[in-house]
Amino acid sequence: MGSRRDGARRRGRRSDARGVDGAAADRDDLSITLGSGARAHLERDGAEWILVVDGTPQSAIDVDDPRHLSFAYIRHMGHVIDLAFPEHEPLTALHLGAGAMSIPRFIDATRPRSRQQVIELEPDIVELIRRVAPLPANASIRLRYGDARAELARLPRGLVGAVDLAVVDVFAGPQTPAHVTTVEFFEELSAFVAPDGVLLVNIADGHGMRFARGVLASLHDVFGHETVIGDPGVLKGRRFGNLTAAVTRQPRDLPGLARLTASGFPAASVLAGADVAEWLRGAAPVHDENATPSPLPGGTVFSER
């Protein structure tokens, strides 16, 4: 789920409803009802397709350039990936939550021959996206359908301890379900992450940041080292928005991250080390027995174009 995109980057592109093969897409086919009862549709913006679920923009695909990440929090994930892993070096990646598969496409474009597993609850979302932007024919991206946490137990055992990059971006409509925010969940996921691997987590929260601080405290309890990226107003709990957490077992230097995020739109701040510890002061890890979903955003926070 994304709160802001750098929509200023419009390049005079065609705005009709056409897929990457140039064939016209029937607009009636670009809106569906999911198994959960939510409505999902695709909205065209130049070369991008925006996935919208129950009025909440979730993610976007640039059909001309999958390296272009327009949602701020997804762009921040891209920055971390570029700084943590050499370009063109294949990765083993695990994605919980598919959306428009912006990050799997980004990795395939920047690090060919990467092996990627994507878990998504709603198969119809993936099929909707494929109508306008099929996955590259030579991409090694394996799709699995089901609950993100439950599917961890069904992953190939060869992935245990072998995942370079894990991404958690799980939403049911505008909320993150409670069961993918806890110490127990992150312990299950950590078994797959390589000793020097990176976990990226999208966290949406608002006033007071109580939910976000609980998730970060849980991540700290399991992994130990966190970098947090977000709009300064969101970090201070003044308004609702997305935070990106980059989590590792050992301290990980991400040189230039603050400069990259500050120069984007909207500008973002980076917390690391002692600043994260101060931000987390007093926050307790969340466990299965006391977990709650992320708070609902206000009605005007996330809006369609």
Coordinates of N, CA and C in Angstrom, one line a residue, residues 151-259:
E151 N 2.1 -20.4 4.2 CA 2.9 -21.0 3.0 C 4.4 -21.1 3.4
L152 N 4.9 -20.4 4.4 CA 6.3 -20.6 4.7 C 6.6 -22.1 5.0
A153 N 5.7 -22.8 5.6 CA 6.0 -24.2 5.9 C 6.0 -25.1 4.7
R154 N 5.5 -24.6 3.6 CA 5.4 -25.3 2.3 C 6.6 -25.0 1.3
L155 N 7.4 -24.0 1.7 CA 8.5 -23.7 0.8 C 9.5 -24.8 0.7
P156 N 10.3 -24.8 -0.4 CA 11.3 -25.9 -0.5 C 12.4 -25.7 0.7
R157 N 12.7 -26.8 1.2 CA 13.7 -26.8 2.3 C 15.1 -26.3 1.9
G158 N 15.3 -26.3 0.6 CA 16.6 -25.7 0.1 C 16.7 -24.3 0.3
L159 N 15.5 -23.6 0.6 CA 15.6 -22.1 0.8 C 16.0 -21.8 2.2
V160 N 15.9 -22.8 3.1 CA 16.2 -22.5 4.5 C 17.7 -22.0 4.6
G161 N 17.8 -20.8 5.2 CA 19.2 -20.2 5.4 C 19.8 -19.7 4.1
A162 N 19.0 -19.7 3.0 CA 19.6 -19.3 1.7 C 19.0 -18.1 1.0
V163 N 18.1 -17.4 1.7 CA 17.4 -16.3 1.0 C 18.3 -15.0 1.3
D164 N 18.8 -14.4 0.2 CA 19.5 -13.2 0.3 C 18.6 -12.0 0.7
L165 N 17.4 -12.0 0.1 CA 16.5 -10.8 0.4 C 15.1 -11.4 0.6
A166 N 14.5 -11.0 1.7 CA 13.1 -11.3 2.0 C 12.3 -10.0 2.0
V167 N 11.1 -9.9 1.5 CA 10.3 -8.7 1.5 C 8.9 -9.1 2.0
V168 N 8.5 -8.3 3.1 CA 7.2 -8.5 3.6 C 6.4 -7.3 3.3
D169 N 5.4 -7.4 2.5 CA 4.5 -6.3 2.0 C 3.1 -6.9 1.9
V170 N 2.5 -7.3 3.1 CA 1.3 -8.0 3.1 C 0.2 -7.1 3.6
F171 N -0.9 -7.0 2.7 CA -2.0 -6.2 3.1 C -3.3 -7.0 2.7
A172 N -4.3 -6.8 3.6 CA -5.7 -7.2 3.3 C -6.5 -6.0 3.2
G173 N -6.7 -5.5 1.9 CA -7.2 -4.2 1.7 C -6.2 -3.1 2.2
P174 N -6.7 -2.2 3.1 CA -5.7 -1.2 3.5 C -5.0 -1.5 4.8
Q175 N -5.1 -2.8 5.3 CA -4.5 -3.1 6.6 C -3.6 -4.3 6.5
T176 N -2.5 -4.3 7.3 CA -1.7 -5.5 7.5 C -2.3 -6.4 8.5
P177 N -2.5 -7.7 8.2 CA -3.1 -8.6 9.1 C -2.2 -8.8 10.3
A178 N -2.8 -9.0 11.5 CA -2.0 -9.1 12.7 C -1.0 -10.2 12.8
H179 N -1.3 -11.4 12.1 CA -0.5 -12.6 12.3 C 0.8 -12.5 11.5
V180 N 1.0 -11.4 10.7 CA 2.3 -11.2 10.0 C 3.1 -10.0 10.6
T181 N 2.9 -9.8 11.9 CA 3.6 -8.6 12.5 C 4.3 -9.0 13.8
T182 N 4.3 -10.3 14.2 CA 4.7 -10.7 15.5 C 6.1 -11.4 15.6
V183 N 6.6 -11.5 16.8 CA 7.9 -12.2 17.0 C 7.8 -13.6 16.4
E184 N 6.7 -14.3 16.7 CA 6.6 -15.7 16.2 C 6.7 -15.8 14.7
F185 N 6.0 -14.8 14.0 CA 6.1 -14.8 12.6 C 7.5 -14.5 12.1
F186 N 8.1 -13.5 12.6 CA 9.4 -13.2 12.1 C 10.5 -14.3 12.5
E187 N 10.2 -15.0 13.6 CA 11.1 -16.1 13.8 C 11.0 -17.2 12.8
E188 N 9.7 -17.5 12.3 CA 9.5 -18.5 11.3 C 10.2 -18.0 10.0
L189 N 10.0 -16.7 9.7 CA 10.6 -16.2 8.4 C 12.1 -16.1 8.5
S190 N 12.7 -15.9 9.7 CA 14.1 -15.7 9.8 C 14.9 -17.0 9.5
A191 N 14.2 -18.1 9.6 CA 14.9 -19.4 9.3 C 15.3 -19.5 7.8
F192 N 14.6 -18.7 7.0 CA 14.9 -18.7 5.5 C 16.0 -17.7 5.2
V193 N 16.2 -16.7 6.0 CA 17.1 -15.6 5.6 C 18.5 -16.0 5.9
A194 N 19.4 -15.8 4.9 CA 20.8 -16.1 5.0 C 21.4 -15.3 6.2
P195 N 22.5 -15.8 6.8 CA 23.2 -15.0 7.9 C 23.5 -13.6 7.5
D196 N 23.8 -13.3 6.3 CA 24.1 -11.9 5.9 C 23.0 -11.3 5.0
G197 N 21.8 -12.0 5.1 CA 20.7 -11.5 4.3 C 20.0 -10.3 4.8
V198 N 19.1 -9.7 4.0 CA 18.4 -8.5 4.3 C 16.9 -8.8 4.3
L199 N 16.1 -8.3 5.3 CA 14.7 -8.4 5.3 C 14.1 -7.0 5.2
L200 N 13.2 -6.7 4.2 CA 12.6 -5.5 4.0 C 11.1 -5.6 4.4
V201 N 10.6 -4.7 5.2 CA 9.2 -4.7 5.7 C 8.5 -3.4 5.5
N202 N 7.4 -3.4 4.8 CA 6.5 -2.2 4.7 C 5.6 -2.2 5.9
I203 N 5.6 -1.0 6.6 CA 4.8 -0.8 7.7 C 4.0 0.5 7.5
A204 N 2.7 0.4 7.7 CA 1.8 1.5 7.6 C 1.2 1.9 8.9
D205 N 1.3 3.1 9.3 CA 0.8 3.5 10.6 C 0.6 5.0 10.6
G206 N 0.0 5.5 11.7 CA -0.4 6.9 11.8 C 0.0 7.5 13.1
H207 N -1.0 8.2 13.7 CA -0.7 9.0 14.9 C -0.1 8.2 16.0
G208 N 1.0 8.6 16.5 CA 1.7 8.0 17.6 C 2.6 6.8 17.3
M209 N 2.4 6.3 16.1 CA 3.3 5.2 15.6 C 3.3 4.0 16.6
R210 N 2.3 3.7 17.3 CA 2.3 2.6 18.3 C 2.4 1.3 17.5
F211 N 1.6 1.1 16.4 CA 1.7 -0.1 15.7 C 3.1 -0.3 15.1
A212 N 3.6 0.7 14.4 CA 4.9 0.6 13.8 C 6.0 0.3 14.8
R213 N 6.0 0.9 15.9 CA 7.0 0.7 16.9 C 6.9 -0.7 17.5
G214 N 5.7 -1.3 17.6 CA 5.6 -2.6 18.0 C 6.2 -3.6 17.0
V215 N 5.9 -3.4 15.7 CA 6.5 -4.2 14.7 C 8.0 -4.1 14.7
L216 N 8.5 -2.9 14.8 CA 10.0 -2.7 14.8 C 10.6 -3.4 16.0
A217 N 9.9 -3.3 17.2 CA 10.4 -4.0 18.4 C 10.5 -5.5 18.2
S218 N 9.5 -6.0 17.5 CA 9.4 -7.5 17.2 C 10.6 -7.8 16.3
L219 N 10.8 -7.0 15.3 CA 11.9 -7.3 14.3 C 13.3 -7.2 15.1
H220 N 13.4 -6.2 16.0 CA 14.7 -6.1 16.7 C 14.9 -7.4 17.6
D221 N 13.8 -7.9 18.2 CA 13.9 -9.0 19.0 C 14.4 -10.2 18.3
V222 N 14.1 -10.3 17.0 CA 14.5 -11.5 16.2 C 15.8 -11.3 15.4
F223 N 16.0 -10.1 14.9 CA 17.1 -9.9 14.0 C 18.2 -9.0 14.7
G224 N 17.8 -7.9 15.3 CA 18.8 -7.2 16.1 C 19.3 -5.8 15.5
H225 N 19.1 -5.6 14.2 CA 19.6 -4.4 13.6 C 18.7 -3.9 12.5
E226 N 18.2 -2.6 12.7 CA 17.2 -2.1 11.8 C 17.6 -0.7 11.3
T227 N 17.2 -0.4 10.1 CA 17.3 0.9 9.5 C 15.8 1.2 9.1
V228 N 15.4 2.4 9.4 CA 14.0 2.8 9.1 C 14.0 4.0 8.2
I229 N 13.2 4.0 7.2 CA 13.1 5.0 6.2 C 11.6 5.5 6.1
G230 N 11.4 6.8 6.2 CA 10.1 7.3 6.0 C 10.0 8.8 6.0
D231 N 8.9 9.3 5.6 CA 8.6 10.8 5.6 C 8.8 11.3 7.1
P232 N 9.5 12.4 7.3 CA 9.7 12.9 8.6 C 8.4 13.0 9.4
G233 N 7.3 13.5 8.8 CA 6.1 13.7 9.5 C 5.5 12.4 9.9
V234 N 5.6 11.3 9.1 CA 5.2 10.0 9.5 C 6.0 9.4 10.6
L235 N 7.3 9.6 10.5 CA 8.2 9.1 11.6 C 7.9 9.7 12.9
K236 N 7.4 10.9 12.9 CA 7.1 11.6 14.1 C 5.6 11.4 14.6
G237 N 4.9 10.5 13.8 CA 3.6 10.2 14.2 C 2.6 11.3 14.0
R238 N 2.9 12.2 13.1 CA 2.0 13.3 12.8 C 0.9 13.0 11.8
R239 N 1.2 12.1 10.9 CA 0.2 11.7 9.9 C 0.5 10.2 9.5
F240 N -0.5 9.7 8.8 CA -0.5 8.3 8.4 C 0.4 8.2 7.1
G241 N 1.1 7.1 7.0 CA 2.0 6.8 5.9 C 2.7 5.5 6.0
N242 N 3.6 5.3 5.1 CA 4.4 4.0 5.0 C 5.8 4.3 5.5
L243 N 6.3 3.3 6.3 CA 7.7 3.2 6.7 C 8.3 2.0 6.0
T244 N 9.6 2.0 5.7 CA 10.3 0.9 5.2 C 11.3 0.5 6.2
A245 N 11.3 -0.7 6.7 CA 12.3 -1.2 7.6 C 13.3 -2.2 6.9
A246 N 14.5 -1.9 7.0 CA 15.6 -2.8 6.5 C 16.3 -3.5 7.7
V247 N 16.2 -4.8 7.8 CA 16.5 -5.5 9.0 C 17.6 -6.5 8.7
T248 N 18.6 -6.6 9.5 CA 19.7 -7.6 9.4 C 20.1 -8.2 10.7
R249 N 20.9 -9.3 10.7 CA 21.4 -9.8 11.9 C 22.7 -9.2 12.4
Q250 N 23.4 -8.6 11.4 CA 24.7 -7.9 11.7 C 24.5 -6.5 11.2
P251 N 25.3 -5.5 11.8 CA 25.2 -4.2 11.3 C 25.5 -4.2 9.8
R252 N 24.8 -3.4 9.0 CA 25.0 -3.4 7.6 C 25.1 -1.9 7.1
D253 N 26.2 -1.6 6.5 CA 26.4 -0.3 6.0 C 25.7 -0.1 4.7
L254 N 24.9 1.0 4.6 CA 24.2 1.3 3.4 C 24.6 2.7 3.0
P255 N 25.8 2.9 2.5 CA 26.3 4.2 2.2 C 25.5 5.0 1.1
G256 N 25.2 6.2 1.4 CA 24.4 7.0 0.5 C 22.9 6.9 0.6
L257 N 22.4 6.0 1.5 CA 21.0 5.9 1.6 C 20.3 7.2 2.0
A258 N 20.8 7.9 3.0 CA 20.2 9.1 3.4 C 20.1 10.1 2.3
R259 N 21.2 10.2 1.5 CA 21.2 11.2 0.4 C 20.1 10.8 -0.7

